PDB file of C-alpha atoms in Angstrom:
ATOM      1  CA  MET R 141      -8.539  37.469  -5.751  1.00  0.00           C
ATOM      2  CA  PRO R 142      -5.191  38.382  -4.702  1.00  0.00           C
ATOM      3  CA  VAL R 143      -3.060  40.334  -7.421  1.00  0.00           C
ATOM      4  CA  VAL R 144       0.401  38.642  -8.557  1.00  0.00           C
ATOM      5  CA  ASN R 145       3.073  41.508  -8.997  1.00  0.00           C
ATOM      6  CA  ASN R 146       5.073  40.163 -11.727  1.00  0.00           C
ATOM      7  CA  PRO R 147       8.377  41.824 -12.486  1.00  0.00           C
ATOM      8  CA  LEU R 148       9.092  40.779 -16.092  1.00  0.00           C
ATOM      9  CA  PRO R 149       8.336  43.581 -18.768  1.00  0.00           C
ATOM     10  CA  GLU R 150       5.002  43.236 -20.492  1.00  0.00           C
ATOM     11  CA  ARG R 151       6.793  42.111 -23.918  1.00  0.00           C
ATOM     12  CA  ASP R 152       8.751  39.274 -21.994  1.00  0.00           C
ATOM     13  CA  ARG R 153       5.433  38.339 -20.434  1.00  0.00           C
ATOM     14  CA  GLU R 154       3.569  38.102 -23.888  1.00  0.00           C
ATOM     15  CA  THR R 155       6.217  36.487 -25.645  1.00  0.00           C
ATOM     16  CA  ALA R 156       6.190  33.682 -22.626  1.00  0.00           C
ATOM     17  CA  GLY R 157       2.519  33.800 -22.250  1.00  0.00           C
ATOM     18  CA  ALA R 158       2.014  33.145 -26.498  1.00  0.00           C
ATOM     19  CA  ALA R 159       4.787  30.096 -26.238  1.00  0.00           C
ATOM     20  CA  LEU R 160       2.980  28.658 -23.197  1.00  0.00           C
ATOM     21  CA  GLN R 161      -0.379  28.762 -24.660  1.00  0.00           C
ATOM     22  CA  ALA R 162       0.942  27.394 -28.045  1.00  0.00           C
ATOM     23  CA  THR R 163       2.538  24.447 -25.830  1.00  0.00           C
ATOM     24  CA  LEU R 164      -0.636  23.949 -23.981  1.00  0.00           C
ATOM     25  CA  ALA R 165      -2.623  23.333 -27.281  1.00  0.00           C
ATOM     26  CA  ASP R 166      -0.148  21.018 -28.517  1.00  0.00           C
ATOM     27  CA  LEU R 167      -0.241  19.026 -25.202  1.00  0.00           C
ATOM     28  CA  LEU R 168      -4.157  18.930 -25.371  1.00  0.00           C
ATOM     29  CA  ASP R 169      -3.975  17.795 -28.926  1.00  0.00           C
ATOM     30  CA  LEU R 170      -1.225  15.088 -28.063  1.00  0.00           C
ATOM     31  CA  SER R 171      -3.331  13.895 -25.364  1.00  0.00           C
ATOM     32  CA  LEU R 172      -6.484  13.585 -27.535  1.00  0.00           C
ATOM     33  CA  VAL R 173      -4.402  11.835 -30.446  1.00  0.00           C
ATOM     34  CA  ALA R 174      -2.929   9.375 -27.804  1.00  0.00           C
ATOM     35  CA  LYS R 175      -6.170   8.303 -26.290  1.00  0.00           C
ATOM     36  CA  GLN R 176      -8.096   8.107 -29.680  1.00  0.00           C
ATOM     37  CA  ALA R 177      -5.090   5.724 -30.424  1.00  0.00           C
ATOM     38  CA  HIS R 178      -5.481   4.259 -27.075  1.00  0.00           C
ATOM     39  CA  TRP R 179      -9.019   2.889 -28.077  1.00  0.00           C
ATOM     40  CA  ASN R 180      -8.163   1.831 -31.567  1.00  0.00           C
ATOM     41  CA  VAL R 181      -5.202  -0.187 -31.240  1.00  0.00           C
ATOM     42  CA  TYR R 182      -5.368  -3.804 -32.184  1.00  0.00           C
ATOM     43  CA  GLY R 183      -2.908  -6.768 -32.962  1.00  0.00           C
ATOM     44  CA  PRO R 184      -0.764  -9.117 -30.822  1.00  0.00           C
ATOM     45  CA  ARG R 185       1.095  -6.762 -28.793  1.00  0.00           C
ATOM     46  CA  PHE R 186      -2.318  -4.893 -27.912  1.00  0.00           C
ATOM     47  CA  ARG R 187      -2.272  -4.615 -23.897  1.00  0.00           C
ATOM     48  CA  SER R 188       1.196  -3.295 -24.024  1.00  0.00           C
ATOM     49  CA  VAL R 189       0.747  -0.639 -26.505  1.00  0.00           C
ATOM     50  CA  HIS R 190      -2.991  -0.045 -25.198  1.00  0.00           C
ATOM     51  CA  ALA R 191      -1.028   0.829 -21.626  1.00  0.00           C
ATOM     52  CA  GLN R 192       1.706   2.721 -23.238  1.00  0.00           C
ATOM     53  CA  LEU R 193      -1.018   4.776 -25.125  1.00  0.00           C
ATOM     54  CA  ASP R 194      -2.829   5.386 -21.940  1.00  0.00           C
ATOM     55  CA  GLU R 195       0.053   6.838 -20.185  1.00  0.00           C
ATOM     56  CA  ALA R 196       1.118   8.797 -22.762  1.00  0.00           C
ATOM     57  CA  ALA R 197      -2.510  10.394 -22.607  1.00  0.00           C
ATOM     58  CA  THR R 198      -2.125  10.929 -18.771  1.00  0.00           C
ATOM     59  CA  VAL R 199       1.351  12.350 -18.879  1.00  0.00           C
ATOM     60  CA  ALA R 200       0.210  14.698 -21.685  1.00  0.00           C
ATOM     61  CA  ARG R 201      -2.770  15.986 -19.683  1.00  0.00           C
ATOM     62  CA  ASN R 202      -0.729  16.370 -16.449  1.00  0.00           C
ATOM     63  CA  HIS R 203       1.824  18.519 -18.327  1.00  0.00           C
ATOM     64  CA  ALA R 204      -0.931  20.456 -19.841  1.00  0.00           C
ATOM     65  CA  ASP R 205      -2.365  21.213 -16.486  1.00  0.00           C
ATOM     66  CA  THR R 206       0.927  22.569 -15.393  1.00  0.00           C
ATOM     67  CA  VAL R 207       1.300  24.852 -18.612  1.00  0.00           C
ATOM     68  CA  ALA R 208      -2.000  26.028 -18.320  1.00  0.00           C
ATOM     69  CA  GLU R 209      -1.356  27.147 -14.832  1.00  0.00           C
ATOM     70  CA  ARG R 210       1.777  28.860 -15.425  1.00  0.00           C
ATOM     71  CA  ALA R 211       0.088  30.600 -18.446  1.00  0.00           C
ATOM     72  CA  ALA R 212      -2.682  31.972 -16.341  1.00  0.00           C
ATOM     73  CA  ALA R 213      -0.260  33.007 -13.525  1.00  0.00           C
ATOM     74  CA  LEU R 214       1.600  34.823 -16.038  1.00  0.00           C
ATOM     75  CA  VAL R 215      -0.661  36.408 -18.506  1.00  0.00           C
ATOM     76  CA  GLY R 216      -3.945  34.626 -18.402  1.00  0.00           C
ATOM     77  CA  LEU R 217      -5.227  32.698 -21.114  1.00  0.00           C
ATOM     78  CA  THR R 218      -7.036  33.429 -24.581  1.00  0.00           C
ATOM     79  CA  ALA R 219     -10.143  31.885 -25.362  1.00  0.00           C
ATOM     80  CA  ASP R 220      -9.141  30.574 -28.532  1.00  0.00           C
ATOM     81  CA  LEU R 221      -6.629  27.717 -27.863  1.00  0.00           C
ATOM     82  CA  GLU R 222      -7.706  25.602 -31.160  1.00  0.00           C
ATOM     83  CA  LYS R 223      -6.262  27.912 -33.726  1.00  0.00           C
ATOM     84  CA  GLN R 224      -2.867  27.627 -31.840  1.00  0.00           C
ATOM     85  CA  SER R 225      -3.369  23.776 -32.018  1.00  0.00           C
ATOM     86  CA  TRP R 226      -1.114  22.131 -34.688  1.00  0.00           C
ATOM     87  CA  MET R 227      -4.302  19.662 -35.460  1.00  0.00           C
ATOM     88  CA  PHE R 228      -6.051  22.578 -36.468  1.00  0.00           C
ATOM     89  CA  GLN R 229      -3.053  24.477 -38.485  1.00  0.00           C
ATOM     90  CA  ALA R 230      -2.449  21.145 -40.487  1.00  0.00           C
ATOM     91  CA  GLU R 231      -6.229  20.983 -41.446  1.00  0.00           C
ATOM     92  CA  ASN R 232      -6.368  24.254 -42.810  1.00  0.00           C
ATOM     93  CA  ARG R 233      -3.386  24.235 -44.410  1.00  0.00           C
ATOM     94  CA  ALA R 234      -4.761  22.191 -47.613  1.00  0.00           C
TER      95      ALA R 234
END
């Protein structure tokens, strides 16, 4: 595997990596919440809302892929994204 020479100082890489990993966790949460709502929507505007939620989930997943690739290229990924997600933090505040 080729090594990428990154000119950023270590501290800057860690800061950027932490921000990217938190963003990745939030995008994954968003895609899951949108897909859950997508399958549970009902009512008179079902079709349009269903399609919009599907699109939102797809866009969030696509952006998550981009963020994950950049984070991996910059500093590598930690195994524990769950603790960085807003859903995990909200559940554990109560």
